[in-house]
Amino acid sequence: MQAPPKQKGPIGERTMTLKAVPFFTQLNDQELDVVRSVASEKTYPKNAVVLTEGEAGDSLFMIQTGKVKVFIGDEDGREIILKILGPGSFFGEMSMIDKQPRSASVTTLETSTFLVLQHNAFEKCVEAAPRIAQMVMQVLAQRVREADRKIGTLALMDVYGRVASTLLELAVYNNGKLMVGEKLSQQDLANMVGASREMVNRILKDLSERGFISVESKSITIINRELPPSL
Ligand code: CMP
């Protein structure tokens, strides 16, 4: 599954890509220079393992292009998807900060290019641009909020409600239609809500028959956003 990452791109080229990453648009050219000079670029093919839960590691990965899924799993191969991340997001900051093993696994959902900062490099960036630390803290706070919401959903809602709230969470407007932004398989959705694929299939069918959503191949459109929280 995993192929060795490719290192590429001279520093000049990296300036452009860095500027395209929303996380860095807040930094000025001088601050960006520091990040560029200490980061390395790596490209992974689709379905490659970038980080493995429980392993040691001290690098932060910033996504320039592509998409990854963050998940935790067990020995039987069951997994819970914690989050899907795209360009401008980063991951791997937890082990880089607290030096504990990776809290989750990360694999690519498509070919993805990352800027990678080792702990020392990150410290250099923060010295040169303390705002970076503030930006990372903001994202961490946001993730704790999301995790709190997710705990609430898992503990207080039944599977029907969890599917409904996950669909709404992932929904974005596209040409005037409210659509689930990710092309998710029913298994992916099941792994996000902690249910079986069969159960998710039944719920999607029910929502579709009741006119709340329409499903075409892997594309889900929300027709009525007042999705019912239960059957
Ligand atoms: P780290 O523990 O170093 O490696 C796995 C990474 O997955 C972790 O850092 C975070 O960057 C990311 N991660 C873990 N939990 C979540 C979450 N709930 N939402 C988004 N990203 C997460």
Coordinates of N, CA and C and ligand atoms in Angstrom, one line a residue:
M1 N 0.8 -1.2 0.0 CA 0.0 0.0 0.0 C 0.9 1.3 0.0
Q2 N 1.9 1.2 0.9 CA 2.7 2.5 1.0 C 3.9 2.5 0.0
A3 N 4.0 3.6 -0.6 CA 5.2 3.8 -1.5 C 6.0 4.9 -0.9
P4 N 7.3 4.9 -1.2 CA 8.2 5.9 -0.6 C 7.9 7.3 -1.1
P5 N 7.8 8.3 -0.2 CA 7.5 9.6 -0.7 C 8.6 10.2 -1.5
K6 N 8.2 11.1 -2.5 CA 9.1 11.7 -3.3 C 9.4 13.1 -2.8
Q7 N 10.7 13.5 -2.7 CA 11.1 14.8 -2.3 C 11.2 15.6 -3.6
K8 N 10.6 16.8 -3.7 CA 10.8 17.6 -4.9 C 10.6 19.1 -4.7
G9 N 10.9 19.8 -5.7 CA 10.6 21.3 -5.7 C 11.7 22.1 -5.1
P10 N 12.4 23.0 -5.9 CA 13.3 23.9 -5.4 C 12.6 24.9 -4.5
I11 N 13.3 25.6 -3.6 CA 12.7 26.5 -2.7 C 11.8 27.6 -3.4
G12 N 12.3 28.1 -4.5 CA 11.5 29.1 -5.3 C 10.1 28.6 -5.6
E13 N 10.1 27.4 -6.1 CA 8.8 26.8 -6.5 C 7.9 26.6 -5.3
R14 N 8.5 26.3 -4.2 CA 7.7 26.1 -3.0 C 7.0 27.3 -2.5
T15 N 7.6 28.5 -2.8 CA 7.0 29.8 -2.4 C 5.5 29.9 -2.9
M16 N 5.4 29.6 -4.2 CA 4.1 29.7 -4.8 C 3.1 28.8 -4.1
T17 N 3.5 27.5 -4.0 CA 2.5 26.6 -3.4 C 2.2 26.9 -1.9
L18 N 3.2 27.4 -1.2 CA 3.0 27.8 0.2 C 1.9 28.9 0.2
K19 N 2.0 29.9 -0.7 CA 1.1 31.0 -0.7 C -0.3 30.6 -1.0
A20 N -0.4 29.4 -1.7 CA -1.8 28.9 -2.0 C -2.4 28.2 -0.8
V21 N -1.7 28.0 0.2 CA -2.2 27.2 1.4 C -2.8 28.3 2.3
P22 N -4.2 28.2 2.6 CA -4.8 29.2 3.4 C -4.1 29.5 4.7
F23 N -3.6 28.4 5.4 CA -3.0 28.6 6.7 C -1.8 29.6 6.6
F24 N -1.2 29.7 5.4 CA 0.0 30.6 5.3 C -0.3 32.0 4.8
T25 N -1.6 32.2 4.3 CA -1.9 33.5 3.7 C -1.8 34.6 4.7
Q26 N -1.8 34.2 6.0 CA -1.7 35.2 7.1 C -0.3 35.7 7.3
L27 N 0.7 34.9 6.8 CA 2.1 35.3 7.0 C 2.7 36.2 6.0
N28 N 3.6 37.0 6.4 CA 4.2 37.9 5.4 C 5.4 37.2 4.7
D29 N 6.0 37.8 3.6 CA 7.0 37.1 2.8 C 8.2 36.7 3.6
Q30 N 8.6 37.5 4.6 CA 9.7 37.2 5.4 C 9.5 35.9 6.2
E31 N 8.3 35.9 6.8 CA 7.9 34.7 7.7 C 7.8 33.5 6.8
L32 N 7.3 33.7 5.6 CA 7.1 32.5 4.7 C 8.5 32.0 4.3
D33 N 9.4 32.9 4.1 CA 10.8 32.5 3.7 C 11.4 31.5 4.8
V34 N 11.1 31.8 6.0 CA 11.6 31.0 7.1 C 11.0 29.6 7.0
V35 N 9.7 29.5 6.8 CA 9.0 28.2 6.8 C 9.6 27.4 5.6
R36 N 9.7 28.1 4.4 CA 10.2 27.5 3.2 C 11.5 26.9 3.4
S37 N 12.4 27.6 4.1 CA 13.8 27.2 4.2 C 14.0 26.0 5.1
V38 N 13.0 25.8 6.0 CA 13.2 24.6 6.9 C 12.3 23.5 6.6
A39 N 11.3 23.7 5.7 CA 10.3 22.6 5.5 C 10.8 21.8 4.3
S40 N 10.4 20.5 4.3 CA 10.7 19.7 3.0 C 9.4 19.3 2.4
E41 N 9.4 19.0 1.1 CA 8.2 18.7 0.4 C 8.1 17.2 0.1
K42 N 7.0 16.6 0.4 CA 6.9 15.1 0.1 C 5.6 14.9 -0.6
T43 N 5.6 14.0 -1.6 CA 4.4 13.6 -2.3 C 4.2 12.1 -2.1
Y44 N 2.9 11.8 -1.7 CA 2.5 10.4 -1.5 C 1.4 10.1 -2.5
P45 N 1.5 8.8 -3.0 CA 0.4 8.4 -3.9 C -0.9 8.2 -3.2
K46 N -2.0 7.9 -3.9 CA -3.3 7.6 -3.3 C -3.2 6.3 -2.4
N47 N -3.9 6.3 -1.3 CA -4.0 5.2 -0.4 C -2.6 4.8 0.3
A48 N -1.8 5.8 0.4 CA -0.5 5.6 1.1 C -0.7 5.9 2.6
V49 N 0.0 5.1 3.4 CA 0.0 5.4 4.9 C 1.0 6.5 5.1
V50 N 0.6 7.6 5.7 CA 1.5 8.7 6.1 C 1.9 8.6 7.5
L51 N 0.9 8.3 8.4 CA 1.2 8.2 9.8 C 0.5 6.9 10.3
T52 N 1.1 6.3 11.3 CA 0.4 5.1 11.9 C 0.2 5.3 13.4
E53 N -1.0 5.1 13.8 CA -1.4 5.3 15.2 C -0.4 4.5 16.1
G54 N 0.1 5.1 17.2 CA 0.9 4.4 18.1 C 2.4 4.5 17.8
E55 N 2.8 4.9 16.6 CA 4.2 5.0 16.3 C 4.8 6.3 16.8
A56 N 6.1 6.3 16.9 CA 6.7 7.6 17.3 C 6.9 8.5 16.1
G57 N 6.9 9.8 16.3 CA 7.1 10.7 15.2 C 7.1 12.1 15.7
D58 N 7.9 13.0 15.0 CA 7.9 14.3 15.5 C 7.7 15.3 14.3
S59 N 7.1 14.9 13.2 CA 6.9 15.8 12.1 C 5.4 16.3 12.0
L60 N 5.3 17.5 11.6 CA 4.0 18.2 11.3 C 3.9 18.2 9.8
F61 N 2.7 17.8 9.3 CA 2.5 17.7 7.8 C 1.5 18.8 7.4
M62 N 1.8 19.6 6.5 CA 0.9 20.6 6.0 C 0.4 20.2 4.6
I63 N -0.9 20.2 4.4 CA -1.4 19.6 3.1 C -1.4 20.8 2.1
Q64 N -0.6 20.6 1.0 CA -0.6 21.5 -0.1 C -1.6 21.2 -1.1
T65 N -1.6 19.9 -1.5 CA -2.6 19.4 -2.4 C -3.0 18.0 -2.0
G66 N -4.3 17.6 -2.3 CA -4.7 16.3 -2.0 C -5.6 16.2 -0.8
K67 N -5.8 15.0 -0.3 CA -6.8 14.8 0.8 C -6.4 13.6 1.6
V68 N -6.6 13.7 2.9 CA -6.2 12.5 3.7 C -7.4 12.2 4.7
K69 N -7.4 10.9 5.2 CA -8.3 10.6 6.2 C -7.6 10.3 7.5
V70 N -8.1 10.8 8.6 CA -7.5 10.6 9.9 C -8.4 9.6 10.6
F71 N -7.8 8.5 11.1 CA -8.7 7.5 11.7 C -8.0 6.7 12.8
I72 N -8.8 6.1 13.6 CA -8.3 5.2 14.6 C -8.9 3.8 14.3
G73 N -8.1 2.8 14.6 CA -8.6 1.4 14.2 C -8.3 0.4 15.3
D74 N -8.8 -0.8 15.1 CA -8.5 -1.9 16.0 C -7.8 -3.1 15.2
E75 N -7.4 -4.1 15.9 CA -6.7 -5.2 15.2 C -7.6 -5.9 14.2
D76 N -8.9 -5.8 14.3 CA -9.8 -6.5 13.4 C -10.0 -5.7 12.1
G77 N -9.3 -4.6 12.0 CA -9.5 -3.8 10.8 C -10.6 -2.8 10.8
R78 N -11.3 -2.8 12.0 CA -12.5 -1.8 12.0 C -11.8 -0.4 12.2
E79 N -12.5 0.6 11.7 CA -11.9 1.9 11.9 C -13.0 3.0 12.1
I80 N -12.6 4.0 12.8 CA -13.5 5.2 13.0 C -12.8 6.4 12.3
I81 N -13.4 7.0 11.3 CA -12.8 8.1 10.7 C -13.1 9.4 11.6
L82 N -12.0 10.0 12.0 CA -12.1 11.2 12.9 C -12.3 12.4 12.0
K83 N -11.7 12.5 10.9 CA -11.7 13.7 10.1 C -11.2 13.5 8.7
I84 N -11.7 14.1 7.7 CA -11.1 14.2 6.4 C -10.5 15.6 6.2
L85 N -9.2 15.6 5.9 CA -8.5 16.9 5.8 C -8.1 17.2 4.4
G86 N -8.1 18.5 4.0 CA -7.7 18.8 2.6 C -6.7 20.0 2.6
P87 N -6.4 20.6 1.5 CA -5.4 21.6 1.4 C -5.6 22.7 2.4
G88 N -4.5 23.1 3.0 CA -4.5 24.2 4.0 C -4.6 23.7 5.4
S89 N -5.0 22.4 5.6 CA -5.0 21.8 6.9 C -3.7 21.2 7.2
F90 N -3.5 20.8 8.5 CA -2.3 20.1 8.8 C -2.6 19.0 9.8
F91 N -1.6 18.1 10.0 CA -1.8 17.0 10.9 C -0.4 16.6 11.4
G92 N -0.4 15.8 12.5 CA 0.9 15.4 13.1 C 1.4 16.3 14.1
E93 N 0.6 17.4 14.4 CA 1.1 18.4 15.3 C 1.1 17.9 16.8
M94 N 0.2 16.9 17.1 CA 0.1 16.5 18.5 C 1.4 15.8 18.9
S95 N 1.9 14.8 18.2 CA 3.2 14.1 18.6 C 4.3 15.1 18.5
M96 N 4.3 16.0 17.5 CA 5.4 17.0 17.4 C 5.4 17.9 18.7
I97 N 4.3 18.2 19.2 CA 4.2 19.1 20.4 C 4.5 18.3 21.7
D98 N 3.8 17.1 21.9 CA 4.0 16.5 23.2 C 4.9 15.2 23.2
K99 N 5.4 14.9 22.0 CA 6.4 13.8 21.9 C 5.8 12.4 22.3
Q100 N 4.5 12.3 22.3 CA 3.8 11.1 22.6 C 3.6 10.4 21.2
P101 N 3.3 9.0 21.3 CA 3.0 8.3 20.0 C 1.9 9.0 19.2
R102 N 1.9 8.7 17.9 CA 0.8 9.3 17.1 C -0.6 8.9 17.6
S103 N -1.5 9.8 17.7 CA -2.8 9.5 18.3 C -3.7 8.8 17.3
A104 N -3.4 8.9 16.0 CA -4.3 8.3 15.0 C -3.5 8.0 13.8
S105 N -4.1 7.3 12.8 CA -3.4 7.0 11.6 C -3.9 8.0 10.5
V106 N -3.0 8.2 9.5 CA -3.4 9.1 8.4 C -3.0 8.4 7.1
T107 N -4.0 8.3 6.2 CA -3.7 7.8 4.9 C -4.2 8.7 3.8
T108 N -3.6 8.7 2.6 CA -4.0 9.6 1.6 C -5.3 9.0 0.9
L109 N -6.2 9.9 0.5 CA -7.4 9.5 -0.3 C -7.2 9.8 -1.7
E110 N -6.1 10.6 -2.0 CA -5.7 10.9 -3.4 C -4.2 11.3 -3.3
T111 N -3.6 11.4 -4.5 CA -2.2 11.8 -4.5 C -2.1 13.1 -3.7
S112 N -1.2 13.2 -2.8 CA -1.1 14.4 -1.9 C 0.3 14.9 -1.7
T113 N 0.4 16.2 -1.7 CA 1.8 16.8 -1.5 C 1.7 17.5 -0.1
F114 N 2.7 17.3 0.7 CA 2.8 17.9 2.0 C 4.1 18.7 2.2
L115 N 4.0 19.7 3.0 CA 5.2 20.4 3.5 C 5.4 19.8 4.9
V116 N 6.6 19.3 5.1 CA 6.9 18.6 6.4 C 7.8 19.4 7.2
L117 N 7.5 19.6 8.5 CA 8.3 20.3 9.4 C 8.7 19.4 10.6
Q118 N 10.0 19.1 10.8 CA 10.4 18.4 12.0 C 10.3 19.3 13.2
H119 N 10.3 18.8 14.4 CA 10.1 19.6 15.6 C 11.1 20.8 15.6
N120 N 12.4 20.6 15.3 CA 13.3 21.7 15.4 C 13.0 22.8 14.4
A121 N 12.6 22.3 13.2 CA 12.2 23.2 12.1 C 11.0 24.1 12.6
F122 N 10.0 23.4 13.2 CA 8.8 24.1 13.7 C 9.2 25.1 14.7
E123 N 10.2 24.8 15.6 CA 10.6 25.8 16.6 C 11.2 27.0 15.9
K124 N 12.0 26.7 14.9 CA 12.6 27.9 14.2 C 11.5 28.8 13.6
C125 N 10.5 28.1 13.0 CA 9.4 28.9 12.4 C 8.7 29.7 13.5
V126 N 8.5 29.1 14.7 CA 7.8 29.9 15.7 C 8.6 31.0 16.3
E127 N 9.9 30.8 16.3 CA 10.8 31.9 16.8 C 10.7 33.1 15.8
A128 N 10.7 32.7 14.5 CA 10.7 33.8 13.5 C 9.3 34.4 13.4
A129 N 8.3 33.6 13.6 CA 6.9 34.1 13.4 C 6.0 33.5 14.5
P130 N 6.0 34.1 15.7 CA 5.3 33.5 16.8 C 3.8 33.3 16.5
R131 N 3.3 34.0 15.5 CA 1.9 33.9 15.1 C 1.6 32.5 14.7
I132 N 2.6 31.7 14.2 CA 2.4 30.4 13.8 C 1.9 29.5 15.0
A133 N 2.5 29.8 16.1 CA 2.0 29.0 17.3 C 0.6 29.3 17.6
Q134 N 0.3 30.6 17.5 CA -1.1 31.0 17.8 C -2.1 30.4 16.8
M135 N -1.7 30.3 15.5 CA -2.5 29.7 14.5 C -2.7 28.2 14.8
V136 N -1.7 27.5 15.2 CA -1.8 26.1 15.5 C -2.7 25.9 16.7
M137 N -2.6 26.8 17.7 CA -3.5 26.7 18.9 C -4.9 26.9 18.5
Q138 N -5.2 27.8 17.6 CA -6.6 28.0 17.2 C -7.1 26.8 16.5
V139 N -6.3 26.1 15.7 CA -6.8 24.9 15.0 C -7.0 23.8 16.1
L140 N -6.1 23.7 17.1 CA -6.3 22.7 18.1 C -7.6 22.9 18.9
A141 N -7.9 24.2 19.2 CA -9.1 24.5 19.9 C -10.3 24.1 19.1
Q142 N -10.2 24.4 17.8 CA -11.3 24.1 16.9 C -11.5 22.6 16.9
R143 N -10.4 21.8 16.9 CA -10.5 20.4 16.8 C -11.2 19.8 18.1
V144 N -10.8 20.4 19.2 CA -11.4 20.0 20.5 C -12.9 20.2 20.5
R145 N -13.3 21.4 19.9 CA -14.7 21.7 19.8 C -15.4 20.6 19.0
E146 N -14.8 20.3 17.8 CA -15.4 19.3 16.9 C -15.5 18.0 17.6
A147 N -14.4 17.6 18.4 CA -14.4 16.3 19.0 C -15.5 16.3 20.1
D148 N -15.7 17.4 20.8 CA -16.8 17.5 21.8 C -18.1 17.3 21.1
R149 N -18.3 17.9 20.0 CA -19.6 17.7 19.3 C -19.8 16.3 18.9
K150 N -18.7 15.7 18.4 CA -18.8 14.3 18.0 C -19.1 13.4 19.2
I151 N -18.5 13.6 20.3 CA -18.8 12.8 21.5 C -20.2 12.9 21.8
G152 N -20.8 14.1 21.8 CA -22.2 14.4 22.1 C -23.0 13.6 21.1
T153 N -22.7 13.7 19.8 CA -23.5 13.0 18.8 C -23.4 11.5 19.1
L154 N -22.2 10.9 19.3 CA -22.1 9.5 19.5 C -22.9 9.0 20.8
A155 N -22.8 9.8 21.8 CA -23.4 9.4 23.1 C -24.9 9.6 23.1
L156 N -25.4 10.7 22.5 CA -26.8 11.1 22.7 C -27.7 10.8 21.5
M157 N -27.1 10.5 20.3 CA -28.0 10.3 19.2 C -28.0 8.8 18.8
D158 N -29.0 8.3 18.2 CA -29.0 7.0 17.6 C -28.3 7.0 16.2
V159 N -28.1 5.9 15.6 CA -27.4 5.9 14.3 C -28.0 6.8 13.3
Y160 N -29.4 6.8 13.3 CA -30.1 7.6 12.3 C -29.7 9.1 12.5
G161 N -29.7 9.6 13.7 CA -29.3 11.0 14.0 C -27.8 11.2 13.6
R162 N -27.0 10.2 13.9 CA -25.6 10.4 13.6 C -25.3 10.5 12.1
V163 N -26.0 9.7 11.3 CA -25.9 9.8 9.9 C -26.4 11.2 9.4
A164 N -27.5 11.6 9.9 CA -28.1 12.9 9.5 C -27.2 14.0 9.9
S165 N -26.6 14.0 11.1 CA -25.8 15.1 11.5 C -24.4 15.1 10.7
T166 N -23.9 13.9 10.4 CA -22.7 13.8 9.6 C -22.9 14.3 8.2
L167 N -24.0 14.0 7.6 CA -24.3 14.5 6.3 C -24.3 16.0 6.2
L168 N -25.0 16.6 7.3 CA -25.1 18.1 7.3 C -23.7 18.7 7.6
E169 N -22.9 18.0 8.4 CA -21.6 18.6 8.7 C -20.7 18.6 7.5
L170 N -20.9 17.6 6.6 CA -20.0 17.5 5.4 C -20.6 18.3 4.2
A171 N -21.8 18.9 4.4 CA -22.5 19.4 3.2 C -22.0 20.8 2.9
V172 N -21.8 21.1 1.6 CA -21.4 22.4 1.1 C -22.3 22.7 -0.1
Y173 N -22.5 24.0 -0.3 CA -23.3 24.4 -1.5 C -22.5 24.3 -2.8
N174 N -23.0 23.7 -3.8 CA -22.3 23.5 -5.1 C -23.3 23.8 -6.2
N175 N -23.1 24.9 -6.9 CA -24.1 25.3 -8.0 C -25.5 25.4 -7.4
G176 N -25.7 26.0 -6.2 CA -27.0 26.1 -5.6 C -27.6 24.9 -5.0
K177 N -26.8 23.8 -5.0 CA -27.3 22.6 -4.4 C -26.5 22.3 -3.1
L178 N -27.2 21.8 -2.1 CA -26.5 21.4 -0.9 C -26.0 20.0 -1.0
M179 N -24.7 19.8 -1.2 CA -24.2 18.5 -1.4 C -23.2 18.1 -0.4
V180 N -23.1 16.8 -0.2 CA -22.0 16.2 0.7 C -20.7 16.4 -0.1
G181 N -19.8 17.2 0.4 CA -18.6 17.6 -0.3 C -17.7 16.4 -0.7
E182 N -17.6 15.5 0.2 CA -16.7 14.3 -0.1 C -17.5 13.3 -0.8
K183 N -16.7 12.6 -1.7 CA -17.3 11.4 -2.4 C -17.1 10.2 -1.5
L184 N -18.0 10.0 -0.6 CA -17.8 9.0 0.4 C -18.5 7.7 0.0
S185 N -17.9 6.6 0.3 CA -18.6 5.3 0.1 C -19.5 5.1 1.4
Q186 N -20.4 4.2 1.3 CA -21.3 3.9 2.5 C -20.4 3.4 3.6
Q187 N -19.3 2.6 3.2 CA -18.4 2.1 4.3 C -17.7 3.3 5.0
D188 N -17.3 4.3 4.2 CA -16.6 5.5 4.8 C -17.6 6.2 5.8
L189 N -18.8 6.3 5.3 CA -19.8 7.0 6.2 C -20.1 6.2 7.4
A190 N -20.1 4.9 7.3 CA -20.3 4.0 8.4 C -19.2 4.1 9.4
N191 N -17.9 4.3 8.8 CA -16.8 4.4 9.7 C -16.7 5.8 10.4
M192 N -17.5 6.7 9.8 CA -17.5 8.0 10.5 C -18.5 8.1 11.6
V193 N -19.6 7.2 11.5 CA -20.6 7.3 12.5 C -20.6 6.1 13.5
G194 N -19.7 5.2 13.3 CA -19.6 4.0 14.2 C -20.8 3.1 14.0
A195 N -21.1 2.8 12.7 CA -22.2 1.8 12.5 C -21.8 0.9 11.3
S196 N -22.6 -0.1 11.1 CA -22.3 -1.0 10.0 C -22.7 -0.4 8.6
R197 N -22.1 -0.9 7.6 CA -22.4 -0.4 6.2 C -23.9 -0.6 5.9
E198 N -24.4 -1.8 6.3 CA -25.8 -2.2 6.0 C -26.7 -1.2 6.7
M199 N -26.4 -0.8 7.9 CA -27.3 0.1 8.7 C -27.3 1.5 7.9
V200 N -26.1 1.9 7.5 CA -26.0 3.2 6.8 C -26.8 3.1 5.5
N201 N -26.7 2.0 4.8 CA -27.4 1.8 3.6 C -28.9 1.9 3.8
R202 N -29.4 1.3 4.9 CA -30.9 1.4 5.2 C -31.3 2.8 5.5
I203 N -30.5 3.5 6.2 CA -30.8 4.9 6.6 C -30.8 5.8 5.4
L204 N -29.8 5.7 4.5 CA -29.8 6.5 3.3 C -31.0 6.2 2.4
K205 N -31.4 5.0 2.4 CA -32.5 4.6 1.5 C -33.8 5.2 2.1
D206 N -33.9 5.2 3.4 CA -35.1 5.7 4.1 C -35.1 7.2 3.9
L207 N -34.0 7.9 4.1 CA -34.0 9.4 3.9 C -34.3 9.7 2.5
S208 N -33.8 8.9 1.5 CA -34.1 9.1 0.1 C -35.6 8.9 -0.2
E209 N -36.1 7.9 0.3 CA -37.6 7.6 0.0 C -38.5 8.6 0.7
R210 N -38.0 9.2 1.8 CA -38.8 10.3 2.4 C -38.6 11.7 1.8
G211 N -37.7 11.7 0.8 CA -37.5 12.9 0.0 C -36.5 13.9 0.7
F212 N -35.8 13.5 1.7 CA -34.8 14.4 2.4 C -33.5 14.5 1.6
I213 N -33.1 13.4 1.0 CA -31.8 13.4 0.2 C -32.1 12.7 -1.1
S214 N -31.1 13.0 -2.1 CA -31.1 12.1 -3.2 C -29.7 11.5 -3.4
V215 N -29.6 10.3 -3.7 CA -28.3 9.6 -3.8 C -28.0 9.1 -5.2
E216 N -26.9 9.6 -5.8 CA -26.5 9.1 -7.1 C -25.1 8.7 -7.1
S217 N -24.9 7.5 -7.4 CA -23.6 6.8 -7.2 C -23.0 7.2 -5.8
K218 N -21.9 7.9 -5.8 CA -21.3 8.3 -4.4 C -21.7 9.7 -4.0
S219 N -22.6 10.3 -4.8 CA -22.9 11.7 -4.6 C -24.3 11.9 -3.9
I220 N -24.2 12.6 -2.7 CA -25.5 12.8 -1.9 C -25.9 14.2 -1.9
T221 N -27.1 14.5 -2.4 CA -27.6 15.9 -2.3 C -28.7 16.0 -1.2
I222 N -28.6 17.0 -0.4 CA -29.6 17.2 0.6 C -30.7 18.1 0.1
I223 N -31.9 17.6 0.0 CA -33.0 18.3 -0.6 C -33.7 19.1 0.5
N224 N -33.8 18.5 1.7 CA -34.5 19.2 2.8 C -33.5 19.1 4.0
R225 N -33.0 20.3 4.4 CA -31.9 20.2 5.4 C -32.5 19.9 6.8
E226 N -33.8 19.9 7.0 CA -34.4 19.5 8.3 C -34.4 18.0 8.4
L227 N -33.2 17.4 8.3 CA -33.1 15.9 8.3 C -33.7 15.4 9.7
P228 N -34.5 14.4 9.7 CA -35.1 13.9 10.9 C -34.0 13.2 11.8
P229 N -33.9 13.5 13.1 CA -32.9 12.9 14.0 C -33.1 11.4 14.3
S230 N -34.3 10.9 13.9 CA -34.6 9.5 14.1 C -35.6 9.0 13.2
L231 N -35.9 7.7 13.2 CA -36.9 7.1 12.2 C -38.3 7.7 12.4
Ligands
CMP1 P1 -0.5 13.1 15.8 O1 -1.0 12.5 17.1 O2 0.9 13.6 15.8 O3 -0.7 12.1 14.6 C1 -2.0 11.8 14.2 C2 -2.7 13.1 13.9 O4 -4.1 13.0 13.5 C3 -2.7 14.0 15.1 O5 -1.4 14.4 15.4 C4 -3.6 15.1 14.6 O6 -2.9 16.0 13.7 C5 -4.6 14.3 13.8 N1 -5.8 14.2 14.5 C6 -6.0 13.4 15.6 N2 -7.3 13.5 16.1 C7 -7.9 14.4 15.2 C8 -9.3 14.9 15.1 N3 -10.2 14.5 16.0 N4 -9.5 15.8 14.1 C9 -8.6 16.1 13.2 N5 -7.3 15.6 13.3 C10 -7.0 14.8 14.2

